[in-house]
PDB file of C-alpha atoms in Angstrom:
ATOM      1  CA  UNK L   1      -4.298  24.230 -66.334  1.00 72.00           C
ATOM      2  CA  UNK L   2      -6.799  22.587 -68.545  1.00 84.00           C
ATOM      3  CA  UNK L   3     -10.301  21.466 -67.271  1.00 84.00           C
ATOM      4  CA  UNK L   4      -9.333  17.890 -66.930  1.00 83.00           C
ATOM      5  CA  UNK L   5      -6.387  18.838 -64.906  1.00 83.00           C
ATOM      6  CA  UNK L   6      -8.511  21.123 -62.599  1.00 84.00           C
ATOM      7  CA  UNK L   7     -11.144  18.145 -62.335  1.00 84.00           C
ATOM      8  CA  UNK L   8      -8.333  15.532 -61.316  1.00 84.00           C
ATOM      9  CA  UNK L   9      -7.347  18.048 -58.611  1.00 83.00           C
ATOM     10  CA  UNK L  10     -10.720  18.065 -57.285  1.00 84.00           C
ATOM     11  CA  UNK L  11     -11.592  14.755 -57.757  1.00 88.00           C
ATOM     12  CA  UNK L  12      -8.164  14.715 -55.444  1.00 84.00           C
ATOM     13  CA  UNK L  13      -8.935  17.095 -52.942  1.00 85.00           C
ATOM     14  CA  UNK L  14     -12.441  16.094 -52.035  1.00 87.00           C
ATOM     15  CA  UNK L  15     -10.900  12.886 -51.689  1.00 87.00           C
ATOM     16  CA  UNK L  16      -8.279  14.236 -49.205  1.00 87.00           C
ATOM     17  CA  UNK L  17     -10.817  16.274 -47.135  1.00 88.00           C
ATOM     18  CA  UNK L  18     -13.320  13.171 -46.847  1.00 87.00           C
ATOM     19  CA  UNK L  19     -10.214  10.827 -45.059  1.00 87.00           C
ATOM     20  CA  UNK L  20      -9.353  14.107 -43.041  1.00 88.00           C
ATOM     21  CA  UNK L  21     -13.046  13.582 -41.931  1.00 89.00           C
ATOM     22  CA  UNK L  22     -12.946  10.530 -41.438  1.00 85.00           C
ATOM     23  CA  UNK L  23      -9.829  10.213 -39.263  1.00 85.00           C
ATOM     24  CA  UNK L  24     -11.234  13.248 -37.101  1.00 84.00           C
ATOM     25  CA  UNK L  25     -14.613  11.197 -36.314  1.00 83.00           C
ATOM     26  CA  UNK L  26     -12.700   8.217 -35.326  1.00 78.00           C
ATOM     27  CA  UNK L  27     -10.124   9.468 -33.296  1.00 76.00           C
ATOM     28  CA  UNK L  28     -13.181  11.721 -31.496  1.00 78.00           C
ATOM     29  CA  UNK L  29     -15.520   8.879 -31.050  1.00 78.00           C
ATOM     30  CA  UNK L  30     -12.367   6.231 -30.051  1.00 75.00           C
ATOM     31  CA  UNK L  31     -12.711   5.543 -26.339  1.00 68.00           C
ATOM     32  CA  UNK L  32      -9.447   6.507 -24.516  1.00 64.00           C
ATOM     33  CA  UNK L  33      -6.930   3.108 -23.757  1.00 63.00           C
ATOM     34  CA  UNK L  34      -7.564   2.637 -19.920  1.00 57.00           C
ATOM     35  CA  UNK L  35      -4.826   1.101 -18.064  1.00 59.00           C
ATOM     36  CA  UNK L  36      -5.690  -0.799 -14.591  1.00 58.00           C
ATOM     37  CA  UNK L  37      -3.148  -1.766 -12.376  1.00 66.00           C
ATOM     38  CA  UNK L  38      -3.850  -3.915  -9.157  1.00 74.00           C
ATOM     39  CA  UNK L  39      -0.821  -1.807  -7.489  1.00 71.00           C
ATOM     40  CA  UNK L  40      -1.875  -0.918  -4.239  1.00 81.00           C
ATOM     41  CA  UNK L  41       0.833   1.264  -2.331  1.00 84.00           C
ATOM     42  CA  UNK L  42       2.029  -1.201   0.991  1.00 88.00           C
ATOM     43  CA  UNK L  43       2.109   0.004   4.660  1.00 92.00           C
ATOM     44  CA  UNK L  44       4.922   0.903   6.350  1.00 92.00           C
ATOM     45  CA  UNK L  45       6.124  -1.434   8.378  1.00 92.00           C
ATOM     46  CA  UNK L  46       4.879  -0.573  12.055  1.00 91.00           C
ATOM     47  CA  UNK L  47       7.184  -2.760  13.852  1.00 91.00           C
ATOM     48  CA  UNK L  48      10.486  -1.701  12.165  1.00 91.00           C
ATOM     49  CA  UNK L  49      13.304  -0.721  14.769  1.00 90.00           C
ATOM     50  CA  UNK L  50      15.688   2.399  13.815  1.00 93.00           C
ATOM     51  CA  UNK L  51      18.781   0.707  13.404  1.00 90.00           C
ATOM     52  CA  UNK L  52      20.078  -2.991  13.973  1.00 91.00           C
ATOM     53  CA  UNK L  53      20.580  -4.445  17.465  1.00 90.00           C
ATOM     54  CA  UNK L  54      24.554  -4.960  18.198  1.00 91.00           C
ATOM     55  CA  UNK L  55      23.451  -9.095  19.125  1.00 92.00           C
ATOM     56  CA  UNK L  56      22.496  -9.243  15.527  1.00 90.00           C
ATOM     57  CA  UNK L  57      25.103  -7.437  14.113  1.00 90.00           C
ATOM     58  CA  UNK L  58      27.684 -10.118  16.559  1.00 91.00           C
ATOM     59  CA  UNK L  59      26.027 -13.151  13.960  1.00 90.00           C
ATOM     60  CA  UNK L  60      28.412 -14.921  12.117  1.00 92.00           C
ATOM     61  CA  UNK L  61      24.860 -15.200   9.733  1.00 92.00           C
ATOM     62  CA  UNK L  62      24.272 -11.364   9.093  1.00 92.00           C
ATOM     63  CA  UNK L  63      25.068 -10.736   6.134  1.00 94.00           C
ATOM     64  CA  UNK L  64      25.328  -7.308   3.873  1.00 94.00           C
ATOM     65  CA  UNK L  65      23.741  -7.544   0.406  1.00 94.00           C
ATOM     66  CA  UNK L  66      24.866  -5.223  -2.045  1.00 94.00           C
ATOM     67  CA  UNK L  67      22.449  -5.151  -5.059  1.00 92.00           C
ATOM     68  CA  UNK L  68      23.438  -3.927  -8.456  1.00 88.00           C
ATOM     69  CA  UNK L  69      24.087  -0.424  -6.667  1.00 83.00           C
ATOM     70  CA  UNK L  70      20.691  -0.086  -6.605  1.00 89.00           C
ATOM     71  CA  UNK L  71      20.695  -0.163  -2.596  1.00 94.00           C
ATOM     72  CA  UNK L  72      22.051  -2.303   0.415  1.00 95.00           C
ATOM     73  CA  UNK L  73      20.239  -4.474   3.034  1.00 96.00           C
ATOM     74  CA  UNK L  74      21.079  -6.846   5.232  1.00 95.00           C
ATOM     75  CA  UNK L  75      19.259 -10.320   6.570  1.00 95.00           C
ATOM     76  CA  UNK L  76      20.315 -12.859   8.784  1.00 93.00           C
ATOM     77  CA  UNK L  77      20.919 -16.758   6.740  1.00 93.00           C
ATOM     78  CA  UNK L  78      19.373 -18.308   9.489  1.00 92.00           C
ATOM     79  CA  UNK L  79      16.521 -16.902  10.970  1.00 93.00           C
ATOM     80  CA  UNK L  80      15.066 -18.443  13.662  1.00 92.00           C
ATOM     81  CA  UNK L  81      11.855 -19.602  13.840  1.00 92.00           C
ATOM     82  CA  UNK L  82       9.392 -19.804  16.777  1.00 91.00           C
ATOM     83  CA  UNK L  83       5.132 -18.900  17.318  1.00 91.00           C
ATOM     84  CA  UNK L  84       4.369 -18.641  14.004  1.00 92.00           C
ATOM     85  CA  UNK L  85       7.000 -15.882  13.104  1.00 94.00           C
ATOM     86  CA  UNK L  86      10.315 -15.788  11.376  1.00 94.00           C
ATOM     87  CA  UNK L  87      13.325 -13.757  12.857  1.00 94.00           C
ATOM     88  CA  UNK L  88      15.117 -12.397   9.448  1.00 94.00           C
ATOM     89  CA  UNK L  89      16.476  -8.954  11.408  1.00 95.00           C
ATOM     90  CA  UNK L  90      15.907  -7.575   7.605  1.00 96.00           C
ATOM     91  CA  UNK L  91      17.852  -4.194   7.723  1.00 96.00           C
ATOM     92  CA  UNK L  92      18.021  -1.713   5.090  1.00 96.00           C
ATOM     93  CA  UNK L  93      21.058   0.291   4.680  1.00 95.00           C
ATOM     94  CA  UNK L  94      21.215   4.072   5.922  1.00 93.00           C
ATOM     95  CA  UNK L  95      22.361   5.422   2.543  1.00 94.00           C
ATOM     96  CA  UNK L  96      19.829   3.982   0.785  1.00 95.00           C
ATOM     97  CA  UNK L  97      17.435   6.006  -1.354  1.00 95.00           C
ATOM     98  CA  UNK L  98      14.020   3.670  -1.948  1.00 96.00           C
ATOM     99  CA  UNK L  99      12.110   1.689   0.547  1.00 96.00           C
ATOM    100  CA  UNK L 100      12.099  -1.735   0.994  1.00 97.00           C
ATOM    101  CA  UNK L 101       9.546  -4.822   1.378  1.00 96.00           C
ATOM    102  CA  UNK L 102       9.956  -8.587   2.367  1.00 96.00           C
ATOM    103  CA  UNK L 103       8.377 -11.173   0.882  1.00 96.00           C
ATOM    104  CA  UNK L 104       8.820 -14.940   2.670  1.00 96.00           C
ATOM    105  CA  UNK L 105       8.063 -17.713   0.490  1.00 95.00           C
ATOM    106  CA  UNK L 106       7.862 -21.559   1.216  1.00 91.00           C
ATOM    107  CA  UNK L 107       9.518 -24.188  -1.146  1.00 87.00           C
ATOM    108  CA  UNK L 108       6.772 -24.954  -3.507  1.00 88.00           C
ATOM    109  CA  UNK L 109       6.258 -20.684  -3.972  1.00 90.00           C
ATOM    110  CA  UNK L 110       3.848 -20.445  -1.945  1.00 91.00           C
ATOM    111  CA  UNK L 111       3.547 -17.036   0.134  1.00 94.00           C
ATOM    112  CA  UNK L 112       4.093 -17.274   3.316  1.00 94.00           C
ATOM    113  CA  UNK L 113       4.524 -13.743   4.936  1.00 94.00           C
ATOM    114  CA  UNK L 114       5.252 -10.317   3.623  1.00 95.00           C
ATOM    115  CA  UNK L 115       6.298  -7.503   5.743  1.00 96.00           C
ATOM    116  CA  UNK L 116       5.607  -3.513   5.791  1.00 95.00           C
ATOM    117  CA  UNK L 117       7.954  -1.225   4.202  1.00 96.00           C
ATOM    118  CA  UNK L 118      10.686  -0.239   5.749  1.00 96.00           C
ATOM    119  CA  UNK L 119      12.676   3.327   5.362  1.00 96.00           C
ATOM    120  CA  UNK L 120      16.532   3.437   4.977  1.00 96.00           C
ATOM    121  CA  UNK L 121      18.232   2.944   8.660  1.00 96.00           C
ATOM    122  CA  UNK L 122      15.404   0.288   9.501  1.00 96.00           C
ATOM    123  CA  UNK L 123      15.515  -2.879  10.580  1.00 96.00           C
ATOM    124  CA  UNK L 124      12.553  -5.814  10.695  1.00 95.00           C
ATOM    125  CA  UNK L 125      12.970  -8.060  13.485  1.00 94.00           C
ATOM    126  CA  UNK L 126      10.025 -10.243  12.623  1.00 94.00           C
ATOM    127  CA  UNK L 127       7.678 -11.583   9.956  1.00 95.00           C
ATOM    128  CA  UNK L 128       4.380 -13.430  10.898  1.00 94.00           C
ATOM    129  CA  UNK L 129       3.850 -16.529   8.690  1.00 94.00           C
ATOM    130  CA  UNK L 130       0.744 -17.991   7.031  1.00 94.00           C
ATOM    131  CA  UNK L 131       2.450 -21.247   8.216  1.00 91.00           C
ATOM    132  CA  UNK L 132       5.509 -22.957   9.019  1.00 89.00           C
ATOM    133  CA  UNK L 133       8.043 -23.211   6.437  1.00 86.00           C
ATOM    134  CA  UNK L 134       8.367 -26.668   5.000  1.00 84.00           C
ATOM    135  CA  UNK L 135      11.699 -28.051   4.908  1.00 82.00           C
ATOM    136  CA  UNK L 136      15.634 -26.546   5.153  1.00 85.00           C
ATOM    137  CA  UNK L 137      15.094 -23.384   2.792  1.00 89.00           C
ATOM    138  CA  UNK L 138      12.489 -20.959   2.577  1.00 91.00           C
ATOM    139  CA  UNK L 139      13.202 -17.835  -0.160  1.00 94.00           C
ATOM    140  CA  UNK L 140      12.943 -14.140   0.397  1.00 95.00           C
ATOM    141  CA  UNK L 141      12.244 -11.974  -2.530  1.00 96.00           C
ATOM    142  CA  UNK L 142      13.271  -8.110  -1.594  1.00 96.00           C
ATOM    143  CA  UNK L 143      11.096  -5.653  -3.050  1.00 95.00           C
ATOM    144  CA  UNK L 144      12.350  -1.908  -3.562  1.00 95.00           C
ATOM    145  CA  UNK L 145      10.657   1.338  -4.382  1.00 94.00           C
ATOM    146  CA  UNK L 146      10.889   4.744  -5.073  1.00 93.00           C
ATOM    147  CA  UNK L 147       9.852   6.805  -2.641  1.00 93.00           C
ATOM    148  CA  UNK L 148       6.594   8.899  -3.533  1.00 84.00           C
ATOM    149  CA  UNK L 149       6.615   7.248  -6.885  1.00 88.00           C
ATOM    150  CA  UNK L 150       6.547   3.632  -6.398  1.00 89.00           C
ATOM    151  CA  UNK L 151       8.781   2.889  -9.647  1.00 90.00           C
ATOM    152  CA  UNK L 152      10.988  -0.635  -8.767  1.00 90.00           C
ATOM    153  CA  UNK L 153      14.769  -0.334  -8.209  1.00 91.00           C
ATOM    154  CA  UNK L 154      15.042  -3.527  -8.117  1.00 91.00           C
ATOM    155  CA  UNK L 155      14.399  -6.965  -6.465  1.00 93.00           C
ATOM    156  CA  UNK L 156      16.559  -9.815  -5.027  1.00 94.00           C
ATOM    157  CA  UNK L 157      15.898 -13.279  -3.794  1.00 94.00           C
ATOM    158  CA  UNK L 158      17.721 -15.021  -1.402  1.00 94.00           C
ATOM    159  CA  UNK L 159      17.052 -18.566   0.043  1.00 93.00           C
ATOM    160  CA  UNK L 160      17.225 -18.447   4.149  1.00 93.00           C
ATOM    161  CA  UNK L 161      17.580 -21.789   6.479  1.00 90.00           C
ATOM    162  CA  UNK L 162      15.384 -21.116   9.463  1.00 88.00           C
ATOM    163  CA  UNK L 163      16.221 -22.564  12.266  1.00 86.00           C
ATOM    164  CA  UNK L 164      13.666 -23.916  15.027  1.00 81.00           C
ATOM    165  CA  UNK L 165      13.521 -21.953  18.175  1.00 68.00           C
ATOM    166  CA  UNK L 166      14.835 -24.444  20.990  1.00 59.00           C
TER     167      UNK L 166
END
């Protein structure tokens, strides 16, 4: 190699070595990305029965809901209403691996009531609500989650007709 060649290579190198410095200092002096999440891990429900009483099973309104395999829970179509509380009977299924969480909402979105969660084999007999629901439909949006980890399975929504307590 001549001494032009040897120069170039230098010229090169020190080149090379000042970016390697320069890439070391910034990655050292970057702050790490900090992720915040509002997450807050729910309650269990307190309230939550083992199993389903056999008068709500009897409803013609108690329906199964399978959802995308994901896991099963029933809910009754029309819940009654009465002292400030709504009467869903929100059961999840026994073979089901993630918890479950209600979420009642009135017509214009608005949040109404949201429940505990509630372990595979439970059932929720009532919800209180922020206030009555306003007209023939309120929606419920089913919230699942791993257990320990909290990862989603899953939600559904499905719109309810409560019906007055008389």
């Amino acid at each position: 190699m001549d001494k032009r060649q040897r120069l170039i290579l230098a010229i090169l190198g020190g080149l090379l070595a000042a970016a390697l410095i320069l890439l070391a200092v910034l990655l050292a002096t970057r702050s790490p990305e900090t992720v915040i999440s509002e997450f807050q891990a729910p309650p269990f429900e307190e309230s939550a029965l083992v199993g389903v009483p056999e008068e709500v099973l009897a409803r013609a309104d108690f329906h199964t809901i399978d959802v995308k395999g994901n896991y099963t829970f029933a809910i009754c179509g029309a819940p009654e209403y009465s002292d400030g509380r709504l009467f869903p009977y929100f059961a999840s299924h026994g073979e089901n691996e993630v918890w479950l969480l209600l979420k009642v909402y009135g017509a214009d979105g608005t949040e109404l009531g949201k429940s505990g969660l509630i372990r595979p084999g439970e059932c929720l007999g009532s919800i209180a609500l922020s206030a009555p629901p306003v007209g023939e439909t309120v929606s419920v949006k089913v919230l699942s989650y791993e257990p320990d980890t909290y990862f989603s399975r899953g939600s559904a929504t499905v719109n309810l007709r409560p019906t007055p307590h008389t």
